[in-house]
Amino acid sequence: MKYTIIPITALVLSIGYYVFTKPMAVRMALPVRAVLSMDEFYQDAGFLPDFIHCVRAEVTEPEFSSFTTRMKLVPYKGSDSFPRCDANWWSASGSASGAFHDPAQREGDTLMVKYENGRLYYVAYAS
């Protein structure tokens, strides 16, 4: 018997692939020591591809630099503030000074990371 994947199933699978592999990419780009001690918040809006993903991990400056290279991030030159996360452990300041971002994000999406007080703060969201 032959099965046919209907278009809606393909859409759900592609959204699921993005949602579940992007957080995995962040974990894989961090050093093992940081992954074992990181805080993570992930909230999915349901069927739509809206989500927010926040990570805080203790890293050194060289590890942060390596993370930005692995994730292909570039220095942020915009005037926006650094995004907030609703998790109670989030303590990043609102300043985007020294932040990096993913220039390949589509309009309305954000992926930013910065190093502050010995910690990496990563925020990604889609709207």
PDB file of C-alpha atoms in Angstrom:
ATOM      1  CA  MET A   1       0.000   0.000   0.000  1.00  0.00           C
ATOM      2  CA  LYS A   2       1.326   3.429  -0.937  1.00  0.00           C
ATOM      3  CA  TYR A   3       0.925   6.460   1.346  1.00  0.00           C
ATOM      4  CA  THR A   4       0.693  10.048   0.192  1.00  0.00           C
ATOM      5  CA  ILE A   5       1.804  12.946   2.368  1.00  0.00           C
ATOM      6  CA  ILE A   6      -0.771  15.674   2.149  1.00  0.00           C
ATOM      7  CA  PRO A   7       0.434  19.308   1.985  1.00  0.00           C
ATOM      8  CA  ILE A   8      -0.714  20.181   5.532  1.00  0.00           C
ATOM      9  CA  THR A   9       1.355  17.312   6.913  1.00  0.00           C
ATOM     10  CA  ALA A  10       4.412  18.611   5.066  1.00  0.00           C
ATOM     11  CA  LEU A  11       3.824  22.079   6.542  1.00  0.00           C
ATOM     12  CA  VAL A  12       3.539  20.712  10.081  1.00  0.00           C
ATOM     13  CA  LEU A  13       6.689  18.630   9.609  1.00  0.00           C
ATOM     14  CA  SER A  14       8.686  21.593   8.298  1.00  0.00           C
ATOM     15  CA  ILE A  15       7.578  23.818  11.191  1.00  0.00           C
ATOM     16  CA  GLY A  16       8.379  21.027  13.650  1.00  0.00           C
ATOM     17  CA  TYR A  17      11.814  20.575  12.088  1.00  0.00           C
ATOM     18  CA  TYR A  18      12.662  24.263  12.536  1.00  0.00           C
ATOM     19  CA  VAL A  19      11.261  24.498  16.059  1.00  0.00           C
ATOM     20  CA  PHE A  20      13.043  21.403  17.348  1.00  0.00           C
ATOM     21  CA  THR A  21      16.380  21.713  15.556  1.00  0.00           C
ATOM     22  CA  LYS A  22      17.110  25.402  16.251  1.00  0.00           C
ATOM     23  CA  PRO A  23      17.291  24.841  20.039  1.00  0.00           C
ATOM     24  CA  MET A  24      19.458  21.785  19.377  1.00  0.00           C
ATOM     25  CA  ALA A  25      21.849  23.892  17.266  1.00  0.00           C
ATOM     26  CA  VAL A  26      22.304  26.284  20.191  1.00  0.00           C
ATOM     27  CA  ARG A  27      23.136  23.444  22.577  1.00  0.00           C
ATOM     28  CA  MET A  28      25.579  21.930  20.088  1.00  0.00           C
ATOM     29  CA  ALA A  29      27.370  25.288  19.612  1.00  0.00           C
ATOM     30  CA  LEU A  30      27.931  25.694  23.373  1.00  0.00           C
ATOM     31  CA  PRO A  31      30.831  24.020  25.181  1.00  0.00           C
ATOM     32  CA  VAL A  32      29.776  20.904  27.127  1.00  0.00           C
ATOM     33  CA  ARG A  33      30.518  22.609  30.443  1.00  0.00           C
ATOM     34  CA  ALA A  34      28.079  25.428  29.571  1.00  0.00           C
ATOM     35  CA  VAL A  35      25.328  23.053  28.416  1.00  0.00           C
ATOM     36  CA  LEU A  36      25.439  21.234  31.745  1.00  0.00           C
ATOM     37  CA  SER A  37      24.905  24.474  33.665  1.00  0.00           C
ATOM     38  CA  MET A  38      22.610  26.421  31.343  1.00  0.00           C
ATOM     39  CA  ASP A  39      19.105  27.741  31.949  1.00  0.00           C
ATOM     40  CA  GLU A  40      16.680  27.461  29.064  1.00  0.00           C
ATOM     41  CA  PHE A  41      13.182  28.736  28.387  1.00  0.00           C
ATOM     42  CA  TYR A  42      11.182  27.712  25.352  1.00  0.00           C
ATOM     43  CA  GLN A  43       7.585  28.630  24.591  1.00  0.00           C
ATOM     44  CA  ASP A  44       5.751  27.625  21.443  1.00  0.00           C
ATOM     45  CA  ALA A  45       2.554  29.399  20.391  1.00  0.00           C
ATOM     46  CA  GLY A  46       1.010  26.170  19.122  1.00  0.00           C
ATOM     47  CA  PHE A  47       0.311  25.419  15.472  1.00  0.00           C
ATOM     48  CA  LEU A  48       1.744  28.692  14.142  1.00  0.00           C
ATOM     49  CA  PRO A  49       5.524  29.004  13.897  1.00  0.00           C
ATOM     50  CA  ASP A  50       5.586  31.655  16.687  1.00  0.00           C
ATOM     51  CA  PHE A  51       7.995  30.840  19.516  1.00  0.00           C
ATOM     52  CA  ILE A  52      10.508  32.334  21.942  1.00  0.00           C
ATOM     53  CA  HIS A  53      13.700  30.575  22.975  1.00  0.00           C
ATOM     54  CA  CYS A  54      15.962  31.978  25.705  1.00  0.00           C
ATOM     55  CA  VAL A  55      19.243  30.545  26.965  1.00  0.00           C
ATOM     56  CA  ARG A  56      21.583  31.716  29.704  1.00  0.00           C
ATOM     57  CA  ALA A  57      24.873  29.866  30.112  1.00  0.00           C
ATOM     58  CA  GLU A  58      28.075  30.528  31.990  1.00  0.00           C
ATOM     59  CA  VAL A  59      30.913  30.786  29.474  1.00  0.00           C
ATOM     60  CA  THR A  60      34.269  32.478  29.099  1.00  0.00           C
ATOM     61  CA  GLU A  61      34.845  35.244  26.565  1.00  0.00           C
ATOM     62  CA  PRO A  62      36.755  32.887  24.215  1.00  0.00           C
ATOM     63  CA  GLU A  63      33.865  30.385  24.453  1.00  0.00           C
ATOM     64  CA  PHE A  64      31.406  33.175  23.640  1.00  0.00           C
ATOM     65  CA  SER A  65      33.478  34.152  20.614  1.00  0.00           C
ATOM     66  CA  SER A  66      33.555  30.528  19.487  1.00  0.00           C
ATOM     67  CA  PHE A  67      29.760  30.307  19.920  1.00  0.00           C
ATOM     68  CA  THR A  68      29.154  33.368  17.716  1.00  0.00           C
ATOM     69  CA  THR A  69      31.435  31.890  15.056  1.00  0.00           C
ATOM     70  CA  ARG A  70      29.701  28.480  15.109  1.00  0.00           C
ATOM     71  CA  MET A  71      26.266  30.109  14.904  1.00  0.00           C
ATOM     72  CA  LYS A  72      27.450  32.469  12.096  1.00  0.00           C
ATOM     73  CA  LEU A  73      26.465  35.602  14.012  1.00  0.00           C
ATOM     74  CA  VAL A  74      27.717  39.105  13.283  1.00  0.00           C
ATOM     75  CA  PRO A  75      28.006  42.211  15.499  1.00  0.00           C
ATOM     76  CA  TYR A  76      24.675  43.978  15.932  1.00  0.00           C
ATOM     77  CA  LYS A  77      24.702  47.579  14.667  1.00  0.00           C
ATOM     78  CA  GLY A  78      21.020  48.438  15.195  1.00  0.00           C
ATOM     79  CA  SER A  79      19.507  50.733  17.786  1.00  0.00           C
ATOM     80  CA  ASP A  80      16.967  48.280  19.259  1.00  0.00           C
ATOM     81  CA  SER A  81      17.337  47.147  22.845  1.00  0.00           C
ATOM     82  CA  PHE A  82      18.290  43.587  23.743  1.00  0.00           C
ATOM     83  CA  PRO A  83      15.132  41.429  23.908  1.00  0.00           C
ATOM     84  CA  ARG A  84      13.681  40.388  27.250  1.00  0.00           C
ATOM     85  CA  CYS A  85      12.754  36.913  28.354  1.00  0.00           C
ATOM     86  CA  ASP A  86       9.950  36.215  30.828  1.00  0.00           C
ATOM     87  CA  ALA A  87      11.894  33.545  32.732  1.00  0.00           C
ATOM     88  CA  ASN A  88      12.646  34.430  36.368  1.00  0.00           C
ATOM     89  CA  TRP A  89      16.383  33.672  35.961  1.00  0.00           C
ATOM     90  CA  TRP A  90      16.809  36.138  33.075  1.00  0.00           C
ATOM     91  CA  SER A  91      19.078  38.968  34.231  1.00  0.00           C
ATOM     92  CA  ALA A  92      20.429  40.445  30.989  1.00  0.00           C
ATOM     93  CA  SER A  93      20.346  44.215  30.753  1.00  0.00           C
ATOM     94  CA  GLY A  94      18.292  45.817  27.997  1.00  0.00           C
ATOM     95  CA  SER A  95      21.384  47.222  26.289  1.00  0.00           C
ATOM     96  CA  ALA A  96      22.241  45.732  22.903  1.00  0.00           C
ATOM     97  CA  SER A  97      25.798  47.036  23.173  1.00  0.00           C
ATOM     98  CA  GLY A  98      28.197  44.244  22.229  1.00  0.00           C
ATOM     99  CA  ALA A  99      25.379  42.018  20.961  1.00  0.00           C
ATOM    100  CA  PHE A 100      25.544  39.739  17.931  1.00  0.00           C
ATOM    101  CA  HIS A 101      22.692  38.725  15.634  1.00  0.00           C
ATOM    102  CA  ASP A 102      21.830  36.470  12.721  1.00  0.00           C
ATOM    103  CA  PRO A 103      21.585  38.641   9.584  1.00  0.00           C
ATOM    104  CA  ALA A 104      19.748  35.839   7.747  1.00  0.00           C
ATOM    105  CA  GLN A 105      16.612  36.122   9.897  1.00  0.00           C
ATOM    106  CA  ARG A 106      13.430  36.953   8.024  1.00  0.00           C
ATOM    107  CA  GLU A 107      11.573  40.167   8.831  1.00  0.00           C
ATOM    108  CA  GLY A 108       9.766  39.924  12.164  1.00  0.00           C
ATOM    109  CA  ASP A 109      12.132  37.280  13.560  1.00  0.00           C
ATOM    110  CA  THR A 110      15.037  37.946  15.908  1.00  0.00           C
ATOM    111  CA  LEU A 111      18.090  36.003  16.996  1.00  0.00           C
ATOM    112  CA  MET A 112      20.442  37.917  19.282  1.00  0.00           C
ATOM    113  CA  VAL A 113      23.170  36.942  21.719  1.00  0.00           C
ATOM    114  CA  LYS A 114      25.454  38.877  24.032  1.00  0.00           C
ATOM    115  CA  TYR A 115      28.077  38.297  26.694  1.00  0.00           C
ATOM    116  CA  GLU A 116      27.456  39.981  30.024  1.00  0.00           C
ATOM    117  CA  ASN A 117      28.827  39.330  33.544  1.00  0.00           C
ATOM    118  CA  GLY A 118      30.399  36.005  32.552  1.00  0.00           C
ATOM    119  CA  ARG A 119      27.238  34.721  30.905  1.00  0.00           C
ATOM    120  CA  LEU A 120      25.990  34.200  27.385  1.00  0.00           C
ATOM    121  CA  TYR A 121      22.425  35.438  26.845  1.00  0.00           C
ATOM    122  CA  TYR A 122      20.679  34.094  23.740  1.00  0.00           C
ATOM    123  CA  VAL A 123      17.205  35.072  22.552  1.00  0.00           C
ATOM    124  CA  ALA A 124      15.446  33.870  19.416  1.00  0.00           C
ATOM    125  CA  TYR A 125      11.856  34.475  18.512  1.00  0.00           C
ATOM    126  CA  ALA A 126       9.604  34.213  15.505  1.00  0.00           C
ATOM    127  CA  SER A 127       6.412  36.127  15.023  1.00  0.00           C
TER     128      SER A 127
END
